[in-house]
């Protein structure tokens, strides 16, 4: 998203200037118009990235902590402007502190809290911005912030659980690549020279690995170049909608991975939809917001089709069942919620159950990945070692 350096004036000649991220020039103009200013000059500033910026990036933990503290302060009867000032002064991350500073300034100018959050889409998630808008309109902002705090705390816990599950297999993979590279580039060439000086016929496995080793030693720069190009290409593909759609579809076809992903999506849907409906957001609008929260583009596409059916007057449970994604228990709970008029309550209760299911599924996936990675590492490294030892064994046997 581009950064604009802008200057603006109001009808009495007061000037306003600043540098801030906006989705487009039209968004910048709209924000200034809401404040009673008209744009004089705007220039796009080049975005500079640094390692320090990555360290200060606002994450899910920061958002959940902000929502929790904000709800506590509001419940104490402190005005929003003063609450923002308190939170701004105690935030450690520079980017978040600067964002809260801007939000605080906009509130002092008389802007709505929800509109100030809309100006920072990279910091405040879309779900949070929609919920704050509802809470502000209904006068239940303190209650909404409590719900958001609980939501993001659980979402943060889920993400940490997934990252933790992938840490050990990733370490093993990196270690395996490092060990194999060392053996192929440093150790195997030394053995190759010794074996060739001794003469004799080398086993086929040894010849194959010696050929691979020679290629790696002679073309190390080329290999590193391929790895770098592959990394850049992967980064570009990760932003391509068609590739991400294909990748999300692939995730739903791998048996072990599919089970975990479906449970994660189900828990996220039940928790988010329950909060949206309980907050008074209309069902169609809730469906639109949910499409961006599910975390899988294939499911999101089916969810859009489900929303269209609900707009036509069809039942929610039947439309969601046709998606073929969610487990029967969730469908049944939605049917009960529709019949009793307590859909939000049913979804909230179901979310707790599926949160436990997600933890169990991730634990099972981790329990399967770890030994699998160890076996793969043992086979790969063992193959290289065997290729080096077989000729030595043959030579010793021939000597005897």
PDB file of N, CA and C in Angstrom, residues 297-386:
ATOM      1  N   UNK A 297      -8.890 -20.092   0.363  1.00  0.00           N
ATOM      2  CA  UNK A 297      -9.611 -19.438  -0.728  1.00  0.00           C
ATOM      3  C   UNK A 297     -10.670 -20.338  -1.357  1.00  0.00           C
ATOM      4  N   UNK A 298     -10.425 -21.641  -1.390  1.00  0.00           N
ATOM      5  CA  UNK A 298     -11.412 -22.565  -1.952  1.00  0.00           C
ATOM      6  C   UNK A 298     -12.674 -22.558  -1.096  1.00  0.00           C
ATOM      7  N   UNK A 299     -12.486 -22.654   0.214  1.00  0.00           N
ATOM      8  CA  UNK A 299     -13.633 -22.632   1.135  1.00  0.00           C
ATOM      9  C   UNK A 299     -14.318 -21.267   1.088  1.00  0.00           C
ATOM     10  N   UNK A 300     -13.528 -20.194   0.975  1.00  0.00           N
ATOM     11  CA  UNK A 300     -14.102 -18.851   0.898  1.00  0.00           C
ATOM     12  C   UNK A 300     -14.978 -18.698  -0.344  1.00  0.00           C
ATOM     13  N   UNK A 301     -14.537 -19.294  -1.457  1.00  0.00           N
ATOM     14  CA  UNK A 301     -15.329 -19.241  -2.696  1.00  0.00           C
ATOM     15  C   UNK A 301     -16.653 -19.983  -2.517  1.00  0.00           C
ATOM     16  N   UNK A 302     -16.603 -21.157  -1.902  1.00  0.00           N
ATOM     17  CA  UNK A 302     -17.840 -21.907  -1.641  1.00  0.00           C
ATOM     18  C   UNK A 302     -18.725 -21.147  -0.660  1.00  0.00           C
ATOM     19  N   UNK A 303     -18.101 -20.447   0.263  1.00  0.00           N
ATOM     20  CA  UNK A 303     -18.854 -19.692   1.262  1.00  0.00           C
ATOM     21  C   UNK A 303     -19.600 -18.527   0.597  1.00  0.00           C
ATOM     22  N   UNK A 304     -18.990 -17.948  -0.442  1.00  0.00           N
ATOM     23  CA  UNK A 304     -19.659 -16.882  -1.197  1.00  0.00           C
ATOM     24  C   UNK A 304     -20.901 -17.421  -1.891  1.00  0.00           C
ATOM     25  N   UNK A 305     -20.803 -18.630  -2.449  1.00  0.00           N
ATOM     26  CA  UNK A 305     -21.959 -19.263  -3.073  1.00  0.00           C
ATOM     27  C   UNK A 305     -23.043 -19.544  -2.032  1.00  0.00           C
ATOM     28  N   UNK A 306     -22.603 -19.936  -0.826  1.00  0.00           N
ATOM     29  CA  UNK A 306     -23.532 -20.183   0.274  1.00  0.00           C
ATOM     30  C   UNK A 306     -24.268 -18.895   0.648  1.00  0.00           C
ATOM     31  N   UNK A 307     -23.538 -17.794   0.684  1.00  0.00           N
ATOM     32  CA  UNK A 307     -24.149 -16.496   1.001  1.00  0.00           C
ATOM     33  C   UNK A 307     -25.213 -16.129  -0.018  1.00  0.00           C
ATOM     34  N   UNK A 308     -24.933 -16.398  -1.308  1.00  0.00           N
ATOM     35  CA  UNK A 308     -25.897 -16.091  -2.368  1.00  0.00           C
ATOM     36  C   UNK A 308     -27.186 -16.879  -2.172  1.00  0.00           C
ATOM     37  N   UNK A 309     -27.065 -18.140  -1.740  1.00  0.00           N
ATOM     38  CA  UNK A 309     -28.254 -18.951  -1.498  1.00  0.00           C
ATOM     39  C   UNK A 309     -29.062 -18.423  -0.316  1.00  0.00           C
ATOM     40  N   UNK A 310     -28.366 -17.967   0.720  1.00  0.00           N
ATOM     41  CA  UNK A 310     -29.056 -17.395   1.880  1.00  0.00           C
ATOM     42  C   UNK A 310     -29.774 -16.109   1.480  1.00  0.00           C
ATOM     43  N   UNK A 311     -29.166 -15.319   0.598  1.00  0.00           N
ATOM     44  CA  UNK A 311     -29.799 -14.099   0.114  1.00  0.00           C
ATOM     45  C   UNK A 311     -31.080 -14.411  -0.660  1.00  0.00           C
ATOM     46  N   UNK A 312     -31.132 -15.585  -1.287  1.00  0.00           N
ATOM     47  CA  UNK A 312     -32.320 -15.997  -2.031  1.00  0.00           C
ATOM     48  C   UNK A 312     -33.418 -16.531  -1.117  1.00  0.00           C
ATOM     49  N   UNK A 313     -33.129 -16.612   0.191  1.00  0.00           N
ATOM     50  CA  UNK A 313     -34.139 -17.044   1.148  1.00  0.00           C
ATOM     51  C   UNK A 313     -34.024 -18.490   1.587  1.00  0.00           C
ATOM     52  N   UNK A 314     -32.952 -19.168   1.188  1.00  0.00           N
ATOM     53  CA  UNK A 314     -32.773 -20.565   1.580  1.00  0.00           C
ATOM     54  C   UNK A 314     -32.205 -20.633   2.993  1.00  0.00           C
ATOM     55  N   UNK A 315     -32.372 -21.779   3.652  1.00  0.00           N
ATOM     56  CA  UNK A 315     -31.909 -21.959   5.020  1.00  0.00           C
ATOM     57  C   UNK A 315     -30.392 -21.926   5.131  1.00  0.00           C
ATOM     58  N   UNK A 316     -29.906 -21.456   6.276  1.00  0.00           N
ATOM     59  CA  UNK A 316     -28.459 -21.348   6.487  1.00  0.00           C
ATOM     60  C   UNK A 316     -27.823 -22.729   6.575  1.00  0.00           C
ATOM     61  N   UNK A 317     -28.432 -23.622   7.355  1.00  0.00           N
ATOM     62  CA  UNK A 317     -27.845 -24.950   7.568  1.00  0.00           C
ATOM     63  C   UNK A 317     -27.762 -25.737   6.268  1.00  0.00           C
ATOM     64  N   UNK A 318     -28.829 -25.667   5.459  1.00  0.00           N
ATOM     65  CA  UNK A 318     -28.827 -26.396   4.191  1.00  0.00           C
ATOM     66  C   UNK A 318     -27.783 -25.857   3.231  1.00  0.00           C
ATOM     67  N   UNK A 319     -27.643 -24.549   3.183  1.00  0.00           N
ATOM     68  CA  UNK A 319     -26.659 -23.926   2.285  1.00  0.00           C
ATOM     69  C   UNK A 319     -25.235 -24.269   2.709  1.00  0.00           C
ATOM     70  N   UNK A 320     -24.971 -24.244   4.024  1.00  0.00           N
ATOM     71  CA  UNK A 320     -23.632 -24.568   4.520  1.00  0.00           C
ATOM     72  C   UNK A 320     -23.331 -26.054   4.328  1.00  0.00           C
ATOM     73  N   UNK A 321     -24.358 -26.894   4.462  1.00  0.00           N
ATOM     74  CA  UNK A 321     -24.163 -28.335   4.263  1.00  0.00           C
ATOM     75  C   UNK A 321     -23.743 -28.630   2.828  1.00  0.00           C
ATOM     76  N   UNK A 322     -24.292 -27.882   1.859  1.00  0.00           N
ATOM     77  CA  UNK A 322     -23.971 -28.096   0.449  1.00  0.00           C
ATOM     78  C   UNK A 322     -22.511 -27.766   0.136  1.00  0.00           C
ATOM     79  N   UNK A 323     -21.865 -26.995   1.001  1.00  0.00           N
ATOM     80  CA  UNK A 323     -20.456 -26.670   0.784  1.00  0.00           C
ATOM     81  C   UNK A 323     -19.588 -27.913   0.833  1.00  0.00           C
ATOM     82  N   UNK A 324     -19.995 -28.899   1.636  1.00  0.00           N
ATOM     83  CA  UNK A 324     -19.231 -30.135   1.742  1.00  0.00           C
ATOM     84  C   UNK A 324     -17.910 -29.985   2.460  1.00  0.00           C
ATOM     85  N   UNK A 325     -17.818 -29.017   3.377  1.00  0.00           N
ATOM     86  CA  UNK A 325     -16.575 -28.755   4.099  1.00  0.00           C
ATOM     87  C   UNK A 325     -16.726 -29.025   5.585  1.00  0.00           C
ATOM     88  N   UNK A 326     -17.737 -28.450   6.191  1.00  0.00           N
ATOM     89  CA  UNK A 326     -17.894 -28.510   7.638  1.00  0.00           C
ATOM     90  C   UNK A 326     -18.434 -29.859   8.103  1.00  0.00           C
ATOM     91  N   UNK A 327     -18.018 -30.307   9.296  1.00  0.00           N
ATOM     92  CA  UNK A 327     -18.453 -31.606   9.837  1.00  0.00           C
ATOM     93  C   UNK A 327     -19.940 -31.609  10.207  1.00  0.00           C
ATOM     94  N   UNK A 328     -20.541 -32.802  10.270  1.00  0.00           N
ATOM     95  CA  UNK A 328     -21.989 -32.919  10.560  1.00  0.00           C
ATOM     96  C   UNK A 328     -22.407 -32.262  11.871  1.00  0.00           C
ATOM     97  N   UNK A 329     -21.534 -32.292  12.888  1.00  0.00           N
ATOM     98  CA  UNK A 329     -21.901 -31.726  14.180  1.00  0.00           C
ATOM     99  C   UNK A 329     -22.200 -30.236  14.064  1.00  0.00           C
ATOM    100  N   UNK A 330     -21.371 -29.510  13.304  1.00  0.00           N
ATOM    101  CA  UNK A 330     -21.596 -28.077  13.133  1.00  0.00           C
ATOM    102  C   UNK A 330     -22.912 -27.833  12.399  1.00  0.00           C
ATOM    103  N   UNK A 331     -23.173 -28.609  11.352  1.00  0.00           N
ATOM    104  CA  UNK A 331     -24.421 -28.469  10.603  1.00  0.00           C
ATOM    105  C   UNK A 331     -25.621 -28.680  11.523  1.00  0.00           C
ATOM    106  N   UNK A 332     -25.530 -29.704  12.370  1.00  0.00           N
ATOM    107  CA  UNK A 332     -26.622 -29.999  13.299  1.00  0.00           C
ATOM    108  C   UNK A 332     -26.835 -28.853  14.282  1.00  0.00           C
ATOM    109  N   UNK A 333     -25.762 -28.299  14.805  1.00  0.00           N
ATOM    110  CA  UNK A 333     -25.867 -27.191  15.753  1.00  0.00           C
ATOM    111  C   UNK A 333     -26.464 -25.950  15.092  1.00  0.00           C
ATOM    112  N   UNK A 334     -26.138 -25.726  13.819  1.00  0.00           N
ATOM    113  CA  UNK A 334     -26.724 -24.593  13.090  1.00  0.00           C
ATOM    114  C   UNK A 334     -28.226 -24.809  12.895  1.00  0.00           C
ATOM    115  N   UNK A 335     -28.618 -26.055  12.593  1.00  0.00           N
ATOM    116  CA  UNK A 335     -30.040 -26.369  12.439  1.00  0.00           C
ATOM    117  C   UNK A 335     -30.804 -26.085  13.732  1.00  0.00           C
ATOM    118  N   UNK A 336     -30.215 -26.497  14.863  1.00  0.00           N
ATOM    119  CA  UNK A 336     -30.847 -26.250  16.164  1.00  0.00           C
ATOM    120  C   UNK A 336     -30.921 -24.751  16.440  1.00  0.00           C
ATOM    121  N   UNK A 337     -29.833 -24.039  16.123  1.00  0.00           N
ATOM    122  CA  UNK A 337     -29.804 -22.594  16.341  1.00  0.00           C
ATOM    123  C   UNK A 337     -30.834 -21.866  15.504  1.00  0.00           C
ATOM    124  N   UNK A 338     -31.017 -22.305  14.257  1.00  0.00           N
ATOM    125  CA  UNK A 338     -32.035 -21.697  13.393  1.00  0.00           C
ATOM    126  C   UNK A 338     -33.445 -21.939  13.935  1.00  0.00           C
ATOM    127  N   UNK A 339     -33.656 -23.165  14.406  1.00  0.00           N
ATOM    128  CA  UNK A 339     -34.999 -23.532  14.887  1.00  0.00           C
ATOM    129  C   UNK A 339     -35.358 -22.803  16.175  1.00  0.00           C
ATOM    130  N   UNK A 340     -34.375 -22.559  17.028  1.00  0.00           N
ATOM    131  CA  UNK A 340     -34.644 -21.951  18.339  1.00  0.00           C
ATOM    132  C   UNK A 340     -34.411 -20.437  18.342  1.00  0.00           C
ATOM    133  N   UNK A 341     -33.843 -19.909  17.240  1.00  0.00           N
ATOM    134  CA  UNK A 341     -33.541 -18.482  17.205  1.00  0.00           C
ATOM    135  C   UNK A 341     -32.328 -18.104  18.033  1.00  0.00           C
ATOM    136  N   UNK A 342     -31.479 -19.078  18.351  1.00  0.00           N
ATOM    137  CA  UNK A 342     -30.272 -18.839  19.145  1.00  0.00           C
ATOM    138  C   UNK A 342     -29.020 -19.301  18.398  1.00  0.00           C
ATOM    139  N   UNK A 343     -28.946 -18.922  17.136  1.00  0.00           N
ATOM    140  CA  UNK A 343     -27.829 -19.359  16.297  1.00  0.00           C
ATOM    141  C   UNK A 343     -26.495 -18.859  16.841  1.00  0.00           C
ATOM    142  N   UNK A 344     -26.458 -17.600  17.301  1.00  0.00           N
ATOM    143  CA  UNK A 344     -25.203 -17.052  17.824  1.00  0.00           C
ATOM    144  C   UNK A 344     -24.720 -17.824  19.051  1.00  0.00           C
ATOM    145  N   UNK A 345     -25.657 -18.181  19.928  1.00  0.00           N
ATOM    146  CA  UNK A 345     -25.308 -18.926  21.138  1.00  0.00           C
ATOM    147  C   UNK A 345     -24.810 -20.328  20.805  1.00  0.00           C
ATOM    148  N   UNK A 346     -25.462 -20.985  19.860  1.00  0.00           N
ATOM    149  CA  UNK A 346     -25.068 -22.333  19.450  1.00  0.00           C
ATOM    150  C   UNK A 346     -23.673 -22.327  18.823  1.00  0.00           C
ATOM    151  N   UNK A 347     -23.398 -21.332  17.998  1.00  0.00           N
ATOM    152  CA  UNK A 347     -22.086 -21.256  17.357  1.00  0.00           C
ATOM    153  C   UNK A 347     -20.989 -20.987  18.381  1.00  0.00           C
ATOM    154  N   UNK A 348     -21.282 -20.144  19.352  1.00  0.00           N
ATOM    155  CA  UNK A 348     -20.296 -19.844  20.396  1.00  0.00           C
ATOM    156  C   UNK A 348     -19.960 -21.089  21.205  1.00  0.00           C
ATOM    157  N   UNK A 349     -20.980 -21.861  21.552  1.00  0.00           N
ATOM    158  CA  UNK A 349     -20.741 -23.104  22.295  1.00  0.00           C
ATOM    159  C   UNK A 349     -19.960 -24.109  21.456  1.00  0.00           C
ATOM    160  N   UNK A 350     -20.312 -24.206  20.180  1.00  0.00           N
ATOM    161  CA  UNK A 350     -19.637 -25.155  19.293  1.00  0.00           C
ATOM    162  C   UNK A 350     -18.171 -24.787  19.088  1.00  0.00           C
ATOM    163  N   UNK A 351     -17.874 -23.481  19.081  1.00  0.00           N
ATOM    164  CA  UNK A 351     -16.496 -23.026  18.867  1.00  0.00           C
ATOM    165  C   UNK A 351     -15.557 -23.579  19.933  1.00  0.00           C
ATOM    166  N   UNK A 352     -16.009 -23.617  21.190  1.00  0.00           N
ATOM    167  CA  UNK A 352     -15.188 -24.149  22.269  1.00  0.00           C
ATOM    168  C   UNK A 352     -14.829 -25.609  22.047  1.00  0.00           C
ATOM    169  N   UNK A 353     -15.813 -26.382  21.574  1.00  0.00           N
ATOM    170  CA  UNK A 353     -15.572 -27.803  21.302  1.00  0.00           C
ATOM    171  C   UNK A 353     -14.544 -27.988  20.193  1.00  0.00           C
ATOM    172  N   UNK A 354     -14.704 -27.212  19.106  1.00  0.00           N
ATOM    173  CA  UNK A 354     -13.795 -27.377  17.971  1.00  0.00           C
ATOM    174  C   UNK A 354     -12.412 -26.802  18.251  1.00  0.00           C
ATOM    175  N   UNK A 355     -12.307 -25.856  19.175  1.00  0.00           N
ATOM    176  CA  UNK A 355     -10.981 -25.386  19.594  1.00  0.00           C
ATOM    177  C   UNK A 355     -10.170 -26.541  20.183  1.00  0.00           C
ATOM    178  N   UNK A 356     -10.837 -27.357  20.995  1.00  0.00           N
ATOM    179  CA  UNK A 356     -10.168 -28.537  21.563  1.00  0.00           C
ATOM    180  C   UNK A 356      -9.839 -29.552  20.467  1.00  0.00           C
ATOM    181  N   UNK A 357     -10.750 -29.693  19.495  1.00  0.00           N
ATOM    182  CA  UNK A 357     -10.511 -30.609  18.381  1.00  0.00           C
ATOM    183  C   UNK A 357      -9.289 -30.178  17.564  1.00  0.00           C
ATOM    184  N   UNK A 358      -9.139 -28.862  17.384  1.00  0.00           N
ATOM    185  CA  UNK A 358      -8.003 -28.345  16.629  1.00  0.00           C
ATOM    186  C   UNK A 358      -6.692 -28.669  17.343  1.00  0.00           C
ATOM    187  N   UNK A 359      -6.649 -28.447  18.645  1.00  0.00           N
ATOM    188  CA  UNK A 359      -5.436 -28.741  19.410  1.00  0.00           C
ATOM    189  C   UNK A 359      -5.070 -30.218  19.309  1.00  0.00           C
ATOM    190  N   UNK A 360      -6.083 -31.073  19.402  1.00  0.00           N
ATOM    191  CA  UNK A 360      -5.838 -32.514  19.293  1.00  0.00           C
ATOM    192  C   UNK A 360      -5.346 -32.882  17.903  1.00  0.00           C
ATOM    193  N   UNK A 361      -5.934 -32.273  16.860  1.00  0.00           N
ATOM    194  CA  UNK A 361      -5.525 -32.566  15.488  1.00  0.00           C
ATOM    195  C   UNK A 361      -4.083 -32.116  15.228  1.00  0.00           C
ATOM    196  N   UNK A 362      -3.715 -30.950  15.746  1.00  0.00           N
ATOM    197  CA  UNK A 362      -2.349 -30.444  15.563  1.00  0.00           C
ATOM    198  C   UNK A 362      -1.355 -31.323  16.313  1.00  0.00           C
ATOM    199  N   UNK A 363      -1.726 -31.770  17.503  1.00  0.00           N
ATOM    200  CA  UNK A 363      -0.848 -32.669  18.263  1.00  0.00           C
ATOM    201  C   UNK A 363      -0.616 -33.976  17.510  1.00  0.00           C
ATOM    202  N   UNK A 364      -1.680 -34.499  16.894  1.00  0.00           N
ATOM    203  CA  UNK A 364      -1.555 -35.742  16.123  1.00  0.00           C
ATOM    204  C   UNK A 364      -0.664 -35.529  14.901  1.00  0.00           C
ATOM    205  N   UNK A 365      -0.865 -34.396  14.224  1.00  0.00           N
ATOM    206  CA  UNK A 365      -0.063 -34.103  13.039  1.00  0.00           C
ATOM    207  C   UNK A 365       1.414 -33.966  13.415  1.00  0.00           C
ATOM    208  N   UNK A 366       1.674 -33.303  14.532  1.00  0.00           N
ATOM    209  CA  UNK A 366       3.054 -33.151  15.009  1.00  0.00           C
ATOM    210  C   UNK A 366       3.662 -34.503  15.358  1.00  0.00           C
ATOM    211  N   UNK A 367       2.863 -35.349  16.028  1.00  0.00           N
ATOM    212  CA  UNK A 367       3.344 -36.678  16.426  1.00  0.00           C
ATOM    213  C   UNK A 367       3.691 -37.538  15.221  1.00  0.00           C
ATOM    214  N   UNK A 368       3.038 -37.278  14.079  1.00  0.00           N
ATOM    215  CA  UNK A 368       3.332 -38.039  12.864  1.00  0.00           C
ATOM    216  C   UNK A 368       4.487 -37.424  12.080  1.00  0.00           C
ATOM    217  N   UNK A 369       4.584 -36.098  12.088  1.00  0.00           N
ATOM    218  CA  UNK A 369       5.617 -35.424  11.305  1.00  0.00           C
ATOM    219  C   UNK A 369       7.017 -35.659  11.861  1.00  0.00           C
ATOM    220  N   UNK A 370       7.153 -35.585  13.181  1.00  0.00           N
ATOM    221  CA  UNK A 370       8.467 -35.673  13.800  1.00  0.00           C
ATOM    222  C   UNK A 370       9.179 -36.993  13.491  1.00  0.00           C
ATOM    223  N   UNK A 371       8.561 -38.155  13.748  1.00  0.00           N
ATOM    224  CA  UNK A 371       9.252 -39.407  13.404  1.00  0.00           C
ATOM    225  C   UNK A 371       9.454 -39.582  11.904  1.00  0.00           C
ATOM    226  N   UNK A 372       8.497 -39.050  11.106  1.00  0.00           N
ATOM    227  CA  UNK A 372       8.646 -39.160   9.649  1.00  0.00           C
ATOM    228  C   UNK A 372       9.881 -38.396   9.175  1.00  0.00           C
ATOM    229  N   UNK A 373      10.084 -37.198   9.722  1.00  0.00           N
ATOM    230  CA  UNK A 373      11.249 -36.406   9.351  1.00  0.00           C
ATOM    231  C   UNK A 373      12.548 -37.073   9.805  1.00  0.00           C
ATOM    232  N   UNK A 374      12.524 -37.699  10.986  1.00  0.00           N
ATOM    233  CA  UNK A 374      13.715 -38.399  11.490  1.00  0.00           C
ATOM    234  C   UNK A 374      14.071 -39.571  10.582  1.00  0.00           C
ATOM    235  N   UNK A 375      13.050 -40.327  10.140  1.00  0.00           N
ATOM    236  CA  UNK A 375      13.274 -41.467   9.244  1.00  0.00           C
ATOM    237  C   UNK A 375      13.841 -40.988   7.914  1.00  0.00           C
ATOM    238  N   UNK A 376      13.258 -39.918   7.355  1.00  0.00           N
ATOM    239  CA  UNK A 376      13.745 -39.381   6.079  1.00  0.00           C
ATOM    240  C   UNK A 376      15.195 -38.929   6.207  1.00  0.00           C
ATOM    241  N   UNK A 377      15.495 -38.240   7.315  1.00  0.00           N
ATOM    242  CA  UNK A 377      16.854 -37.772   7.539  1.00  0.00           C
ATOM    243  C   UNK A 377      17.816 -38.950   7.657  1.00  0.00           C
ATOM    244  N   UNK A 378      17.403 -39.993   8.377  1.00  0.00           N
ATOM    245  CA  UNK A 378      18.260 -41.171   8.548  1.00  0.00           C
ATOM    246  C   UNK A 378      18.509 -41.863   7.217  1.00  0.00           C
ATOM    247  N   UNK A 379      17.473 -41.956   6.379  1.00  0.00           N
ATOM    248  CA  UNK A 379      17.609 -42.621   5.074  1.00  0.00           C
ATOM    249  C   UNK A 379      18.547 -41.840   4.158  1.00  0.00           C
ATOM    250  N   UNK A 380      18.357 -40.526   4.091  1.00  0.00           N
ATOM    251  CA  UNK A 380      19.166 -39.697   3.187  1.00  0.00           C
ATOM    252  C   UNK A 380      20.635 -39.695   3.624  1.00  0.00           C
ATOM    253  N   UNK A 381      20.871 -39.389   4.898  1.00  0.00           N
ATOM    254  CA  UNK A 381      22.249 -39.346   5.396  1.00  0.00           C
ATOM    255  C   UNK A 381      22.863 -40.740   5.352  1.00  0.00           C
ATOM    256  N   UNK A 382      22.077 -41.754   5.703  1.00  0.00           N
ATOM    257  CA  UNK A 382      22.575 -43.134   5.678  1.00  0.00           C
ATOM    258  C   UNK A 382      22.980 -43.572   4.294  1.00  0.00           C
ATOM    259  N   UNK A 383      22.229 -43.111   3.270  1.00  0.00           N
ATOM    260  CA  UNK A 383      22.562 -43.459   1.883  1.00  0.00           C
ATOM    261  C   UNK A 383      23.924 -42.888   1.486  1.00  0.00           C
ATOM    262  N   UNK A 384      24.188 -41.642   1.867  1.00  0.00           N
ATOM    263  CA  UNK A 384      25.471 -41.012   1.551  1.00  0.00           C
ATOM    264  C   UNK A 384      26.609 -41.739   2.266  1.00  0.00           C
ATOM    265  N   UNK A 385      26.409 -42.046   3.545  1.00  0.00           N
ATOM    266  CA  UNK A 385      27.440 -42.756   4.320  1.00  0.00           C
ATOM    267  C   UNK A 385      27.688 -44.144   3.745  1.00  0.00           C
ATOM    268  N   UNK A 386      26.606 -44.812   3.332  1.00  0.00           N
ATOM    269  CA  UNK A 386      26.750 -46.159   2.757  1.00  0.00           C
ATOM    270  C   UNK A 386      27.535 -46.106   1.452  1.00  0.00           C
TER     271      UNK A 386
END
